[in-house]
Amino acid sequence: MKKAALKYNAAHLMAARAAREIKDGETAMIGVGLPLAAGIIAREVHAPSSMIVFEGGTVGAKSRRMPWSISDSATSDFALAAMELWRMLGDLQAGYVDVGVVGGAQVDRYGNLNSTAIFGQGSYARPKVRMPGSGGANDIASSCGRTIIMMRLGSRNFVSGLDYLTSPGYLSGGDARARANLSGGGPALVVTDRAVFRFDGQDKEMYLAEIDDPANLEAVRKLVGWPLRVSPELKKMKPPSAKEMEVMHRLDPLGIVLGTGAELELEDFEKYLGVLERNFPDEPLSR
Amino acid sequence: MKKAALKYNAAHLMAARAAREIKDGETAMIGVGLPLAAGIIAREVHAPSSMIVFEGGTVGAKSRRMPWSISDSATSDFALAAMELWRMLGDLQAGYVDVGVVGGAQVDRYGNLNSTAIFGQGSYARPKVRMPGSGGANDIASSCGRTIIMMRLGSRNFVSGLDYLTSPGYLSGGDARARANLSGGGPALVVTDRAVFRFDGQDKEMYLAEIDDPANLEAVRKLVGWPLRVSPELKKMKPPSAKEMEVMHRLDPLGIVLGTGAELELEDFEKYLGVLERNFPDEPLSR
Amino acid sequence: MTSGRKKLDKVTDLASVVNKYVTDGCSICLGGAIARESVAVAREIVRQQKKDLTLMGAAMTSAGEILVGAGCLKRIEIAYFWIGVVGQGFNFRRAVEQGVPRRPKVADYSNFSASLRFLAGSMGIGFMPTRSLRHSDIIRYNPDIKTMADPYTGQEVALVPAANPEVAFIHVQRADPSGNAVIMGNLWNDPTLARAARKTIITCEEIISEQEIRTNPNLTAIPRYCVEAVVPLPFGAHPEPVDGYYWMDQPFRRDFALRSQSREGFLGWLQEWVWDCADHNAYLEKLGARRIQALAAIEKRFRQGMAR
Amino acid sequence: MTSGRKKLDKVTDLASVVNKYVTDGCSICLGGAIARESVAVAREIVRQQKKDLTLMGAAMTSAGEILVGAGCLKRIEIAYFWIGVVGQGFNFRRAVEQGVPRRPKVADYSNFSASLRFLAGSMGIGFMPTRSLRHSDIIRYNPDIKTMADPYTGQEVALVPAANPEVAFIHVQRADPSGNAVIMGNLWNDPTLARAARKTIITCEEIISEQEIRTNPNLTAIPRYCVEAVVPLPFGAHPEPVDGYYWMDQPFRRDFALRSQSREGFLGWLQEWVWDCADHNAYLEKLGARRIQALAAIEKRFRQGMAR
């Protein structure tokens, strides 16, 4: 960090990094939270004619508030279109969505994801931890032009075997996905808070492509549950730019998504209203 | 005809007779021409909460003009809903349409219909007469709660064998239709300009139920291409009532549908406009 | 489909429709999710102590958490079940992980395939094909998902069975007394759910006239012939939002999520917001006019310039 | 799907899009039928002498008659092909019965099953099941229709193959320059066609601003990401009607039907209304301002009180 002004947290780093993978003119299917922040940054900073669509069926909203879910009113504020969920995901299956963002609690070396259950000593029917389930993740992973995986790099989530495969990456690697009659191209990269991973062009195994600090290489290796390959051209992850930070501060004044901690203000209804009103920007953010 | 005022033609007779088969509260899928006249008469005379839906996807229009097709603007004037064609016909397949009207150039003793081609010495690929094809008729005949068949009783259209079965009636009779996984109940009756036919409860063969004049019985028998059964309780077809005639005159001032012959006025654009304007009723007809 | 569909005035009240149409052991679906989610309906189902229900849907948040926490659900066929942003689906977790208060059978789908089940059901056919699901454990653990070779291309596709729940509750912005319903903004699969269910109940923020419906038929999302009953139910989605009508009550959702971290906490919440409120009006009174008016005002402010 | 979809300004002209996207031997579909039927597009396809086209659709009237009479069609996959009310489909009859000017191969469907082909195509799957078709000769003479046992119920259903025509032309009331399109009144299957086609061209009565589109997202029938090009084309459906914009020109349709009873009569009509009109503007000039204004005025009078 060169300037004090560019203080950022892990969420800011991930959102800004993922944003740079979205190209101008692209249609991006994006969930809320960090992926949405990434989509908005892309649109505001470097990809002005990219467009965000939500699984809920709204297209290209232009809102003055941050959506907190894939279907709250902020996703339909001044949107270009609103359609049924099946229709939007049918458009996805037909190939109209260029890029999507997915995540999960576990990922394996081929970019397959689990967002359904951690079995522990139990099973699918009686898991240690039950999670929300696929939502649209399986559909996006199956059919989107390409996907960006976003998740924190924790001690137990880059695993050698998933408890449950919710969303397909490159399956068992190699040409397994190409043979699978999936219209989507599969994961392009994995963006975490400490590193960025990409996939080998041949065997489709994940390798380390960028790292926050090269000194952390061994630490990252230890977190990954298989022998990690490292790119010979390993790069340093670029921190968020001033412009990217400015967009993030503007879009999430409550800090709900980016974790800058306005939690206290959510406790009290009057404070909540006050924050909404104070942070009502004159100019709508484009989505 | 008791009064001179009740002068009616074959079209009026058929429309009024068919109308009486539509019950209050029913949703009726109806094509244009005579079937539409029947639907409007029902709604205006004896079934005020019946509702017409068009294959084109509009529901319950309330227009000041007579629709000339299943999808012109008159079918959407002040309609209650407009949806895609596949959705409307999906609603039909799901059982939401109580009654439908179908027709054809040929009908057989089980109420199967041909509106595709008369082969003559030719074939399906090179027919003597090519007709429009099914349109929605196959779908209505397959899935509508029950159907009303409307067609003129001509010398060669009540046949012992169809050249081409476009729309299913009772198929080969008996329980053939019940075994066929068709959601619709099949034809309830056949309304013609000279007689009304119904179907036997057991073997599903068509029989003569009503006739314009009992003196015409032999003439009708001769027109039908199989040995015609006659109901022991053969009735006389009831002519249109004054109220029914009034509705028909109001809804078709150009006489395009009911053949009262304003054809000349269609030749000239200015006369066409004049007729439209003169016949613009203050009160919309309900559909 | 009974004659209820054929009436022109279908207006009734929430307690009556839940009592009449939700029977123990029946299958239900709820419209919306976040947007227009049928949260008041879920509270009423709990209040009437309906049991052994099967919940079918794509995604569910507050309404699902209330139903599963109160033990009303025997089976859940869904793609996503959670609270989100302010907290996890703690009731769902407790039910599936620990069987508290009971362990519902869960059949997982993806959002798209769960939606296609209703699309099939809406059209009176038995199944629908999709390219999703095959290369995942969703199909491995859900025996209702089948595969076949596309007879035209030879390529493998997954099939999902039609969903035709016995009752659907769909909360909309506006409806006329015969059930023609207008949905603004997020639609979810609600026009499709309304057709797929055996009986569809519309709950709405406002009753409008048939005349008003007729000014723009392209805005009618659900035609009256699929509708059995119409219930005026202002703020029927609180604490979730209704596009154009009111914004999310995040403090309320956060309170729910925090308290439902423990079983005792959730039971306290249930006592306070369900058992101690005789009906939806009592719930709104407890919330207070200031709060609901503020949520409506902030929504209008953000939507200024859009059609209403 | 090329980068055309990704542009924000897609506005171009009719001659250019027909020249660029309609190649000899390609498959096309035309939006609407009666309502918003792409009649001007059909005339331009004839004018540019495009050959060996496959026309896919559900129903077609004037546009189909012009194309088949001019000999542009090699194959027709459709449920209904006629003029209606004022006359028969004499060109269609002559082509199929006598092979004049050529005999297109006809694949019959029903309106529903023809529509489901586009629904399958719009979702990127290969087929769709229906209960229609099985008990008819439609399936007997159309080898592309298959049957299977529903794997859930065991009952037989028919399958129809997805339709993904190379080009769709859809005439709408309003669109913005990036292709977000508003359809009023009769929709036919046009939102579905727009998705099923490899390239979708929107022709429209009026170009409006993106700002106006944003005031009511629920009115957008086609989102810009399926649209390749946008062509302003006022009175592009004449003599067919456009809901809210102009009424049917029955005398024109009747003249067409009468003259097309004979091959010579039709060729005379073609000379007068296609070959002798350099483009759509020349056609409108020939019609005369009085006539097109009167058709617009009468439509507005009948629609007074409806949203516009």
mmCIF file of C-alpha atoms in Angstrom, chain A residues 18-279:
data_model
loop_
_atom_site.group_PDB
_atom_site.id
_atom_site.type_symbol
_atom_site.label_atom_id
_atom_site.label_comp_id
_atom_site.label_asym_id
_atom_site.label_seq_id
_atom_site.Cartn_x
_atom_site.Cartn_y
_atom_site.Cartn_z
ATOM 1 C CA ALA A 18 -12.551 -10.222 -9.506
ATOM 2 C CA ALA A 19 -13.887 -7.049 -11.109
ATOM 3 C CA ARG A 20 -10.917 -6.897 -13.455
ATOM 4 C CA GLU A 21 -11.958 -10.227 -14.980
ATOM 5 C CA ILE A 22 -15.227 -8.766 -16.307
ATOM 6 C CA LYS A 23 -14.836 -7.292 -19.770
ATOM 7 C CA ASP A 24 -16.598 -4.442 -21.461
ATOM 8 C CA GLY A 25 -19.847 -5.418 -23.177
ATOM 9 C CA GLU A 26 -20.258 -8.602 -21.192
ATOM 10 C CA THR A 27 -23.430 -9.801 -19.527
ATOM 11 C CA ALA A 28 -22.573 -10.963 -16.030
ATOM 12 C CA MET A 29 -24.758 -13.088 -13.754
ATOM 13 C CA ILE A 30 -23.851 -12.226 -10.265
ATOM 14 C CA GLY A 31 -25.012 -12.986 -6.752
ATOM 15 C CA VAL A 32 -24.989 -10.468 -3.968
ATOM 16 C CA GLY A 33 -22.187 -9.619 -1.622
ATOM 17 C CA LEU A 34 -18.626 -9.574 -2.914
ATOM 18 C CA PRO A 35 -19.548 -10.790 -6.426
ATOM 19 C CA LEU A 36 -21.982 -7.910 -6.820
ATOM 20 C CA ALA A 37 -19.356 -5.471 -5.603
ATOM 21 C CA ALA A 38 -17.039 -6.889 -8.274
ATOM 22 C CA GLY A 39 -19.687 -6.432 -10.971
ATOM 23 C CA ILE A 40 -20.379 -2.862 -9.994
ATOM 24 C CA ILE A 41 -16.706 -1.975 -9.829
ATOM 25 C CA ALA A 42 -16.235 -3.374 -13.350
ATOM 26 C CA ARG A 43 -19.091 -1.306 -14.703
ATOM 27 C CA GLU A 44 -18.001 1.884 -12.959
ATOM 28 C CA VAL A 45 -14.268 1.590 -13.531
ATOM 29 C CA HIS A 46 -13.227 -0.238 -16.711
ATOM 30 C CA ALA A 47 -16.205 -1.964 -18.408
ATOM 31 C CA PRO A 48 -18.893 0.703 -18.825
ATOM 32 C CA SER A 49 -21.087 -1.331 -21.160
ATOM 33 C CA SER A 50 -20.972 -4.520 -19.135
ATOM 34 C CA MET A 51 -24.309 -5.393 -17.596
ATOM 35 C CA ILE A 52 -25.329 -7.248 -14.470
ATOM 36 C CA VAL A 53 -28.236 -9.688 -14.514
ATOM 37 C CA PHE A 54 -29.602 -11.349 -11.407
ATOM 38 C CA GLU A 55 -30.973 -14.871 -11.091
ATOM 39 C CA GLY A 56 -34.125 -13.226 -9.781
ATOM 40 C CA GLY A 57 -34.728 -12.138 -13.372
ATOM 41 C CA THR A 58 -33.825 -8.456 -13.474
ATOM 42 C CA VAL A 59 -31.460 -6.973 -16.029
ATOM 43 C CA GLY A 60 -29.196 -3.961 -15.858
ATOM 44 C CA ALA A 61 -30.662 -2.221 -12.803
ATOM 45 C CA LYS A 62 -29.573 1.333 -12.070
ATOM 46 C CA SER A 63 -30.111 1.772 -8.391
ATOM 47 C CA ARG A 64 -29.241 4.302 -5.746
ATOM 48 C CA ARG A 65 -28.952 1.559 -3.125
ATOM 49 C CA MET A 66 -26.918 -1.626 -2.695
ATOM 50 C CA PRO A 67 -28.866 -4.845 -3.354
ATOM 51 C CA TRP A 68 -28.673 -7.134 -0.340
ATOM 52 C CA SER A 69 -30.054 -10.149 -2.168
ATOM 53 C CA ILE A 70 -30.586 -11.375 -5.720
ATOM 54 C CA SER A 71 -34.205 -10.221 -5.685
ATOM 55 C CA ASP A 72 -34.742 -7.215 -3.462
ATOM 56 C CA SER A 73 -36.123 -3.985 -4.878
ATOM 57 C CA ALA A 74 -32.642 -2.613 -5.522
ATOM 58 C CA THR A 75 -32.215 -5.266 -8.225
ATOM 59 C CA SER A 76 -35.249 -3.942 -10.115
ATOM 60 C CA ASP A 77 -34.738 -0.197 -9.563
ATOM 61 C CA PHE A 78 -34.749 1.328 -13.064
ATOM 62 C CA ALA A 79 -33.891 -2.055 -14.544
ATOM 63 C CA LEU A 80 -33.982 -2.659 -18.282
ATOM 64 C CA ALA A 81 -36.087 -5.791 -17.973
ATOM 65 C CA ALA A 82 -37.645 -8.115 -15.408
ATOM 66 C CA MET A 83 -38.462 -11.703 -16.286
ATOM 67 C CA GLU A 84 -39.227 -14.933 -14.525
ATOM 68 C CA LEU A 85 -36.399 -16.828 -12.841
ATOM 69 C CA TRP A 86 -36.728 -19.867 -15.135
ATOM 70 C CA ARG A 87 -36.529 -17.565 -18.151
ATOM 71 C CA MET A 88 -33.378 -15.841 -16.902
ATOM 72 C CA LEU A 89 -31.734 -19.172 -16.155
ATOM 73 C CA GLY A 90 -33.000 -20.468 -19.510
ATOM 74 C CA ASP A 91 -31.186 -17.540 -21.106
ATOM 75 C CA LEU A 92 -28.133 -18.641 -19.131
ATOM 76 C CA GLN A 93 -28.448 -22.222 -20.407
ATOM 77 C CA ALA A 94 -28.871 -20.883 -23.951
ATOM 78 C CA GLY A 95 -25.542 -19.104 -23.734
ATOM 79 C CA TYR A 96 -26.538 -15.463 -23.290
ATOM 80 C CA VAL A 97 -24.532 -14.936 -20.110
ATOM 81 C CA ASP A 98 -20.850 -14.365 -20.677
ATOM 82 C CA VAL A 99 -19.493 -14.524 -17.164
ATOM 83 C CA GLY A 100 -20.764 -15.565 -13.747
ATOM 84 C CA VAL A 101 -19.464 -15.577 -10.228
ATOM 85 C CA VAL A 102 -19.859 -18.593 -7.977
ATOM 86 C CA GLY A 103 -18.558 -19.649 -4.606
ATOM 87 C CA GLY A 104 -18.810 -22.355 -1.999
ATOM 88 C CA ALA A 105 -17.554 -23.678 1.289
ATOM 89 C CA GLN A 106 -15.275 -26.204 -0.417
ATOM 90 C CA VAL A 107 -13.421 -26.249 -3.719
ATOM 91 C CA ASP A 108 -11.284 -29.032 -5.150
ATOM 92 C CA ARG A 109 -8.304 -28.935 -7.493
ATOM 93 C CA TYR A 110 -10.536 -28.947 -10.574
ATOM 94 C CA GLY A 111 -12.734 -26.067 -9.433
ATOM 95 C CA ASN A 112 -15.684 -28.190 -8.398
ATOM 96 C CA LEU A 113 -17.607 -26.567 -5.561
ATOM 97 C CA ASN A 114 -19.639 -27.543 -2.522
ATOM 98 C CA SER A 115 -22.263 -25.171 -1.134
ATOM 99 C CA THR A 116 -24.651 -27.831 0.159
ATOM 100 C CA ALA A 117 -23.277 -29.721 3.158
ATOM 101 C CA ILE A 118 -20.157 -30.566 5.159
ATOM 102 C CA PHE A 119 -20.687 -34.139 6.208
ATOM 103 C CA GLY A 120 -18.152 -34.379 9.071
ATOM 104 C CA GLN A 121 -18.870 -37.691 10.784
ATOM 105 C CA GLY A 122 -22.368 -37.586 9.306
ATOM 106 C CA SER A 123 -23.883 -37.873 5.869
ATOM 107 C CA TYR A 124 -25.899 -35.894 3.332
ATOM 108 C CA ALA A 125 -29.053 -36.652 5.300
ATOM 109 C CA ARG A 126 -27.459 -35.808 8.679
ATOM 110 C CA PRO A 127 -24.541 -33.542 7.933
ATOM 111 C CA LYS A 128 -22.293 -31.774 10.386
ATOM 112 C CA VAL A 129 -23.067 -28.463 8.659
ATOM 113 C CA ARG A 130 -25.943 -27.906 6.310
ATOM 114 C CA MET A 131 -25.541 -24.933 3.962
ATOM 115 C CA PRO A 132 -28.088 -23.149 1.740
ATOM 116 C CA GLY A 133 -27.754 -25.490 -1.246
ATOM 117 C CA SER A 134 -27.109 -24.726 -4.878
ATOM 118 C CA GLY A 135 -29.399 -21.812 -5.537
ATOM 119 C CA GLY A 136 -28.353 -20.948 -9.060
ATOM 120 C CA ALA A 137 -24.724 -21.986 -8.568
ATOM 121 C CA ASN A 138 -25.051 -25.381 -10.273
ATOM 122 C CA ASP A 139 -26.759 -23.708 -13.234
ATOM 123 C CA ILE A 140 -24.177 -20.952 -13.533
ATOM 124 C CA ALA A 141 -21.308 -23.438 -13.181
ATOM 125 C CA SER A 142 -22.953 -25.687 -15.805
ATOM 126 C CA SER A 143 -23.917 -23.098 -18.418
ATOM 127 C CA CYS A 144 -22.225 -19.737 -18.008
ATOM 128 C CA GLY A 145 -19.678 -18.721 -20.663
ATOM 129 C CA ARG A 146 -17.017 -18.820 -17.977
ATOM 130 C CA THR A 147 -17.041 -18.450 -14.218
ATOM 131 C CA ILE A 148 -15.057 -16.657 -11.585
ATOM 132 C CA ILE A 149 -14.882 -18.527 -8.290
ATOM 133 C CA MET A 150 -14.704 -16.250 -5.252
ATOM 134 C CA MET A 151 -14.009 -17.610 -1.783
ATOM 135 C CA ARG A 152 -11.740 -17.014 1.197
ATOM 136 C CA LEU A 153 -8.638 -19.151 1.385
ATOM 137 C CA GLY A 154 -9.188 -20.877 4.721
ATOM 138 C CA SER A 155 -7.532 -23.792 6.400
ATOM 139 C CA ARG A 156 -10.025 -26.438 5.343
ATOM 140 C CA ASN A 157 -11.839 -25.291 2.202
ATOM 141 C CA PHE A 158 -9.341 -26.080 -0.563
ATOM 142 C CA VAL A 159 -9.808 -29.820 -0.273
ATOM 143 C CA SER A 160 -8.596 -32.945 -2.038
ATOM 144 C CA GLY A 161 -12.144 -34.345 -2.082
ATOM 145 C CA LEU A 162 -15.487 -32.569 -1.754
ATOM 146 C CA ASP A 163 -18.105 -33.918 0.627
ATOM 147 C CA TYR A 164 -20.752 -32.967 -1.948
ATOM 148 C CA LEU A 165 -20.282 -31.633 -5.470
ATOM 149 C CA THR A 166 -22.847 -28.851 -5.850
ATOM 150 C CA SER A 167 -21.426 -27.034 -8.879
ATOM 151 C CA PRO A 168 -19.257 -28.548 -11.582
ATOM 152 C CA GLY A 169 -15.843 -27.160 -12.401
ATOM 153 C CA TYR A 170 -13.610 -29.315 -14.592
ATOM 154 C CA LEU A 171 -15.002 -32.486 -12.938
ATOM 155 C CA SER A 172 -12.190 -35.060 -12.915
ATOM 156 C CA GLY A 173 -9.962 -32.799 -15.015
ATOM 157 C CA GLY A 174 -8.574 -33.108 -18.519
ATOM 158 C CA ASP A 175 -11.363 -33.280 -21.082
ATOM 159 C CA ALA A 176 -13.969 -34.526 -18.592
ATOM 160 C CA ARG A 177 -15.927 -31.289 -18.777
ATOM 161 C CA ALA A 178 -15.618 -30.989 -22.542
ATOM 162 C CA ARG A 179 -17.218 -34.430 -22.867
ATOM 163 C CA ALA A 180 -20.060 -33.575 -20.501
ATOM 164 C CA ASN A 181 -22.541 -31.663 -22.720
ATOM 165 C CA LEU A 182 -22.266 -28.602 -20.505
ATOM 166 C CA SER A 183 -22.665 -25.384 -22.457
ATOM 167 C CA GLY A 184 -20.552 -23.311 -20.093
ATOM 168 C CA GLY A 185 -16.782 -23.106 -20.358
ATOM 169 C CA GLY A 186 -15.984 -23.684 -16.701
ATOM 170 C CA PRO A 187 -14.001 -21.690 -14.149
ATOM 171 C CA ALA A 188 -11.488 -19.172 -15.450
ATOM 172 C CA LEU A 189 -9.916 -18.434 -12.093
ATOM 173 C CA VAL A 190 -10.344 -18.557 -8.331
ATOM 174 C CA VAL A 191 -10.081 -15.267 -6.489
ATOM 175 C CA THR A 192 -9.330 -15.475 -2.768
ATOM 176 C CA ASP A 193 -8.252 -12.992 -0.123
ATOM 177 C CA ARG A 194 -4.657 -14.162 -0.300
ATOM 178 C CA ALA A 195 -4.097 -15.530 -3.772
ATOM 179 C CA VAL A 196 -5.472 -16.057 -7.257
ATOM 180 C CA PHE A 197 -5.520 -19.504 -8.859
ATOM 181 C CA ARG A 198 -5.923 -20.474 -12.501
ATOM 182 C CA PHE A 199 -6.369 -23.821 -14.277
ATOM 183 C CA ASP A 200 -3.909 -25.657 -16.469
ATOM 184 C CA GLY A 201 -4.922 -25.658 -20.123
ATOM 185 C CA GLN A 202 -4.388 -29.417 -20.453
ATOM 186 C CA ASP A 203 -5.145 -31.317 -17.288
ATOM 187 C CA LYS A 204 -7.271 -28.487 -15.809
ATOM 188 C CA GLU A 205 -5.635 -28.646 -12.402
ATOM 189 C CA MET A 206 -5.651 -25.478 -10.344
ATOM 190 C CA TYR A 207 -2.324 -23.663 -9.923
ATOM 191 C CA LEU A 208 -1.210 -20.587 -8.041
ATOM 192 C CA ALA A 209 -1.038 -17.605 -10.390
ATOM 193 C CA GLU A 210 -0.973 -14.571 -8.068
ATOM 194 C CA ILE A 211 -0.252 -14.079 -4.380
ATOM 195 C CA ASP A 212 -0.678 -11.143 -2.029
ATOM 196 C CA ASP A 213 2.942 -11.365 -0.952
ATOM 197 C CA PRO A 214 5.504 -13.847 -2.346
ATOM 198 C CA ALA A 215 6.730 -14.347 1.199
ATOM 199 C CA ASN A 216 3.456 -16.108 1.937
ATOM 200 C CA LEU A 217 3.984 -18.886 -0.594
ATOM 201 C CA GLU A 218 4.598 -21.627 1.941
ATOM 202 C CA ALA A 219 1.655 -20.501 4.043
ATOM 203 C CA VAL A 220 -0.610 -20.715 1.006
ATOM 204 C CA ARG A 221 0.726 -24.161 0.104
ATOM 205 C CA LYS A 222 -0.146 -25.385 3.581
ATOM 206 C CA LEU A 223 -3.709 -24.181 3.288
ATOM 207 C CA VAL A 224 -4.308 -26.071 0.058
ATOM 208 C CA GLY A 225 -5.286 -29.699 0.497
ATOM 209 C CA TRP A 226 -3.259 -31.100 -2.380
ATOM 210 C CA PRO A 227 0.318 -30.598 -3.697
ATOM 211 C CA LEU A 228 -0.071 -27.134 -5.179
ATOM 212 C CA ARG A 229 1.550 -26.235 -8.473
ATOM 213 C CA VAL A 230 2.887 -22.720 -8.756
ATOM 214 C CA SER A 231 3.135 -20.706 -11.937
ATOM 215 C CA PRO A 232 6.704 -20.031 -13.029
ATOM 216 C CA GLU A 233 5.452 -16.479 -13.615
ATOM 217 C CA LEU A 234 3.862 -16.059 -10.203
ATOM 218 C CA LYS A 235 2.622 -12.491 -9.856
ATOM 219 C CA LYS A 236 1.777 -10.253 -6.950
ATOM 220 C CA MET A 237 -1.942 -9.539 -6.527
ATOM 221 C CA LYS A 238 -2.623 -5.931 -7.392
ATOM 222 C CA PRO A 239 -4.310 -4.062 -4.550
ATOM 223 C CA PRO A 240 -7.507 -2.069 -5.168
ATOM 224 C CA SER A 241 -7.002 1.230 -6.937
ATOM 225 C CA ALA A 242 -8.259 4.499 -5.524
ATOM 226 C CA LYS A 243 -11.084 4.476 -8.057
ATOM 227 C CA GLU A 244 -12.068 0.939 -7.116
ATOM 228 C CA MET A 245 -12.050 1.813 -3.419
ATOM 229 C CA GLU A 246 -14.139 4.895 -4.051
ATOM 230 C CA VAL A 247 -16.804 2.827 -5.814
ATOM 231 C CA MET A 248 -16.858 0.292 -2.971
ATOM 232 C CA HIS A 249 -17.251 2.958 -0.320
ATOM 233 C CA ARG A 250 -20.030 4.577 -2.299
ATOM 234 C CA LEU A 251 -21.983 1.373 -2.947
ATOM 235 C CA ASP A 252 -21.881 -0.064 0.543
ATOM 236 C CA PRO A 253 -22.161 2.773 3.014
ATOM 237 C CA LEU A 254 -23.563 0.422 5.641
ATOM 238 C CA GLY A 255 -20.547 -1.842 5.280
ATOM 239 C CA ILE A 256 -22.856 -4.839 5.351
ATOM 240 C CA VAL A 257 -21.272 -6.506 2.381
ATOM 241 C CA LEU A 258 -17.720 -5.346 2.599
ATOM 242 C CA GLY A 259 -17.459 -5.773 6.321
ATOM 243 C CA THR A 260 -16.459 -2.241 7.243
ATOM 244 C CA GLY A 261 -18.632 -2.671 10.255
ATOM 245 C CA ALA A 262 -21.769 -0.581 10.536
ATOM 246 C CA GLU A 263 -23.378 -3.551 12.266
ATOM 247 C CA LEU A 264 -24.333 -1.526 15.285
ATOM 248 C CA GLU A 265 -26.438 0.748 13.167
ATOM 249 C CA LEU A 266 -28.514 -2.214 11.992
ATOM 250 C CA GLU A 267 -29.620 -2.947 15.523
ATOM 251 C CA ASP A 268 -31.849 0.037 15.788
ATOM 252 C CA PHE A 269 -34.532 0.821 13.222
ATOM 253 C CA GLU A 270 -34.157 4.604 13.458
ATOM 254 C CA LYS A 271 -30.409 4.394 12.984
ATOM 255 C CA TYR A 272 -30.971 2.107 9.993
ATOM 256 C CA LEU A 273 -33.258 4.648 8.393
ATOM 257 C CA GLY A 274 -30.822 7.410 9.147
ATOM 258 C CA VAL A 275 -27.984 5.579 7.437
ATOM 259 C CA LEU A 276 -30.132 4.854 4.380
ATOM 260 C CA GLU A 277 -31.105 8.498 4.115
ATOM 261 C CA ARG A 278 -27.641 9.904 4.706
ATOM 262 C CA ASN A 279 -26.181 7.640 2.071
#
